[in-house]
Amino acid sequence: MEKLVITGATPLKGEVTVHGAKNSAIAILPATLLCNGICTLNNVPNIIDVRLSCQILEQLGSKISWVGSNTLVIDNRNVNKTHAPLDLTSKFRASYYLIGAMLGRSKEIEVGLPGGCNLGARPIDQHIKGFAALGATVNLSQGKINVKANKLVGTNIYLDVVSVGATINVLLASVFAEGITTIDNVAKEPHVVDVANFLNSLGADIRGAGTDLIKINGVKSLKNNITYSIVPDQIEAGTYMLAAIATKGDLLIKNCIPEHLDSLTSKILEIGGNVECFDDTIHVWYTKRPNKTIVKTLPYPGFPTDLQPQMGVVLSLASGTSVINESIWDSRFQYTAELNKMGANIIVQGKSAIFEGVENLSGAPVYATDLRAGAALVIAGMAANGVTEVFNLNHIDRGYEKIEEKFASLGAKIKRVS
Ligand code: UD1
């Protein structure tokens, strides 16, 4: 079993470049199925979830090759299957995007019910509601979901919860639907906008991505060739920002979009840290103990749930009592038990966690319980006195490319050991 061994208490210093966004890449890869031609994607993170998406597309008939370390060429001209491999699709969450994309392409798809990080109940009722409203028939049985339609017809859809997945999935299914589709109460995350930008670059007619209402004017066909660059990863950038604060460091974070991190920036300023934003670079530094604060996770542009565990590390070291209220996922505080092993003082009460700040954390063996929990534990290890061993790296490798190499280049004493 691999582990990361971290000798902590070294401030991170230097420059780091952010990769393309995981959550965008794993939506745009299936979205390429709407193109019966060749898509070249730049700025693709080379992470497990992307490689898994590629494997699934290949089994449907796509020909995919890496050209250089972060460019993928996807040829979908021979995609002819409508049943995706159940073992692979049930392994990760974003396989549900195959449904919207293949409904658009072939009017039929069968996939395994989506897996992914264990963050609590992860229903897909809003996706299903959207597909049905467009005219599809949805059948769920024996761990799989089969969706088919004779034709898809545009309509008005109101999502009962703000859902990134449902927004993107219904959007994918609407690109070729007859007439106009409106999707109301949609998610506004940067990767929702990125998927819409990708589809519009291909010739789709989508307006309003980034607002509460998306309007899709159905088109008959898309271009058969495109080169597109994935948006920088908001969560990876935020992870470095919080690593800088937790380790009392000084980082220049390049290839990011500072506006995507406004909610985090304002929290960092509130707890005493320093943030300076440039066009595509963020400078974060702080050498003192952070102040306490209250954080509530919300859909974008609110504070992202995917940065909540990393923020939790900072607040476990802040002076005074801080509170995090998690409003998106039920089981997102599993990392707190691991942080408590390192000397943190955190009590979880339902959807809230109370952080009695401690002066120092101390190294311990800890287990990543999900992707962002893993990132948080790496940050904790780099901030703590002594040696931390982080296990369950499969979670971290799903979403961070070369995490130990990047942190090592910033001065962290971190190595991967088999
Ligand atoms: C995506 C991200 C994940 C992030 C989350 C919230 C991907 C692959 N994953 O997950 O990293 O934590 O957004 O920013 O992009 N819900 C329903 N019914 C539905 C769909 C969702 O009730 O049909 C609820 C969920 O239980 C949750 C909330 O809506 O409480 C938000 O979920 P959603 O935005 O859909 O998350 P994902 O797309 O799964």
PDB file of C-alpha atoms and ligand atoms in Angstrom, residues 22-23 26 93-94 96-97 119 121-127 161-166 189 191 305-306 328-329 332, ligand 1:
ATOM      1  CA  LYS A  22     -11.011  17.910 -12.714  1.00  0.00           C
ATOM      2  CA  ASN A  23     -14.745  18.507 -12.512  1.00  0.00           C
ATOM      3  CA  ILE A  26     -14.753  14.745 -16.436  1.00  0.00           C
ATOM      4  CA  ARG A  93     -19.683   9.710  -9.903  1.00  0.00           C
ATOM      5  CA  ALA A  94     -19.244  11.599 -13.132  1.00  0.00           C
ATOM      6  CA  TYR A  96     -23.671   9.962 -15.019  1.00  0.00           C
ATOM      7  CA  TYR A  97     -22.685  12.555 -17.646  1.00  0.00           C
ATOM      8  CA  LEU A 119     -20.015  12.107   1.004  1.00  0.00           C
ATOM      9  CA  ALA A 121     -26.592  10.336   0.077  1.00  0.00           C
ATOM     10  CA  ARG A 122     -25.990  11.382  -3.529  1.00  0.00           C
ATOM     11  CA  PRO A 123     -29.365  11.151  -5.291  1.00  0.00           C
ATOM     12  CA  ILE A 124     -29.803  11.768  -9.027  1.00  0.00           C
ATOM     13  CA  ASP A 125     -33.529  12.485  -8.952  1.00  0.00           C
ATOM     14  CA  GLN A 126     -33.077  15.932 -10.530  1.00  0.00           C
ATOM     15  CA  HIS A 127     -31.119  14.460 -13.456  1.00  0.00           C
ATOM     16  CA  VAL A 161     -32.082  21.680  -5.718  1.00  0.00           C
ATOM     17  CA  VAL A 162     -29.088  23.528  -7.098  1.00  0.00           C
ATOM     18  CA  SER A 163     -27.099  20.634  -8.540  1.00  0.00           C
ATOM     19  CA  VAL A 164     -23.915  20.817 -10.604  1.00  0.00           C
ATOM     20  CA  GLY A 165     -24.430  17.307 -11.959  1.00  0.00           C
ATOM     21  CA  ALA A 166     -28.099  17.748 -12.872  1.00  0.00           C
ATOM     22  CA  GLU A 189     -19.977  26.750 -10.829  1.00  0.00           C
ATOM     23  CA  HIS A 191     -17.155  24.091 -14.618  1.00  0.00           C
ATOM     24  CA  THR A 305     -17.845  22.368  -0.106  1.00  0.00           C
ATOM     25  CA  ASP A 306     -14.797  20.954  -1.935  1.00  0.00           C
ATOM     26  CA  ILE A 328     -24.196  20.362   0.706  1.00  0.00           C
ATOM     27  CA  TRP A 329     -23.033  16.905   1.861  1.00  0.00           C
ATOM     28  CA  ARG A 332     -18.124  15.600   4.747  1.00  0.00           C
TER      29      ARG A 332
HETATM   30  C1  UD1 B   1     -20.301  18.076  -7.878  1.00  0.00           C
HETATM   31  C2  UD1 B   1     -18.820  17.879  -7.747  1.00  0.00           C
HETATM   32  C3  UD1 B   1     -18.436  17.713  -6.286  1.00  0.00           C
HETATM   33  C4  UD1 B   1     -18.956  18.877  -5.467  1.00  0.00           C
HETATM   34  C5  UD1 B   1     -20.436  19.102  -5.717  1.00  0.00           C
HETATM   35  C6  UD1 B   1     -20.964  20.363  -5.048  1.00  0.00           C
HETATM   36  C7  UD1 B   1     -18.358  16.746  -9.821  1.00  0.00           C
HETATM   37  C8  UD1 B   1     -17.994  15.462 -10.479  1.00  0.00           C
HETATM   38  N1  UD1 B   1     -18.476  16.679  -8.498  1.00  0.00           N
HETATM   39  O1  UD1 B   1     -20.922  16.897  -7.388  1.00  0.00           O
HETATM   40  O2  UD1 B   1     -17.015  17.658  -6.220  1.00  0.00           O
HETATM   41  O3  UD1 B   1     -18.777  18.585  -4.091  1.00  0.00           O
HETATM   42  O4  UD1 B   1     -20.693  19.229  -7.130  1.00  0.00           O
HETATM   43  O5  UD1 B   1     -20.239  21.480  -5.505  1.00  0.00           O
HETATM   44  O6  UD1 B   1     -18.479  17.778 -10.445  1.00  0.00           O
HETATM   45  N2  UD1 B   1     -28.846  16.561  -5.221  1.00  0.00           N
HETATM   46  C9  UD1 B   1     -30.131  16.074  -5.180  1.00  0.00           C
HETATM   47  N3  UD1 B   1     -30.636  15.495  -6.313  1.00  0.00           N
HETATM   48  C10 UD1 B   1     -29.943  15.402  -7.459  1.00  0.00           C
HETATM   49  C11 UD1 B   1     -28.622  15.903  -7.509  1.00  0.00           C
HETATM   50  C12 UD1 B   1     -28.102  16.486  -6.372  1.00  0.00           C
HETATM   51  O7  UD1 B   1     -30.809  16.147  -4.145  1.00  0.00           O
HETATM   52  O8  UD1 B   1     -30.474  14.866  -8.454  1.00  0.00           O
HETATM   53  C13 UD1 B   1     -28.276  17.211  -4.022  1.00  0.00           C
HETATM   54  C14 UD1 B   1     -27.055  16.455  -3.483  1.00  0.00           C
HETATM   55  O9  UD1 B   1     -27.447  15.431  -2.587  1.00  0.00           O
HETATM   56  C15 UD1 B   1     -26.293  17.582  -2.795  1.00  0.00           C
HETATM   57  C16 UD1 B   1     -26.606  18.804  -3.664  1.00  0.00           C
HETATM   58  O10 UD1 B   1     -27.762  18.477  -4.415  1.00  0.00           O
HETATM   59  O11 UD1 B   1     -26.794  17.807  -1.495  1.00  0.00           O
HETATM   60  C17 UD1 B   1     -25.498  19.207  -4.603  1.00  0.00           C
HETATM   61  O12 UD1 B   1     -25.148  18.088  -5.399  1.00  0.00           O
HETATM   62  P1  UD1 B   1     -24.503  18.261  -6.847  1.00  0.00           P
HETATM   63  O13 UD1 B   1     -24.221  19.693  -7.094  1.00  0.00           O
HETATM   64  O14 UD1 B   1     -25.353  17.519  -7.820  1.00  0.00           O
HETATM   65  O15 UD1 B   1     -23.151  17.496  -6.684  1.00  0.00           O
HETATM   66  P2  UD1 B   1     -22.421  16.597  -7.754  1.00  0.00           P
HETATM   67  O16 UD1 B   1     -22.710  17.099  -9.134  1.00  0.00           O
HETATM   68  O17 UD1 B   1     -22.652  15.159  -7.454  1.00  0.00           O
END
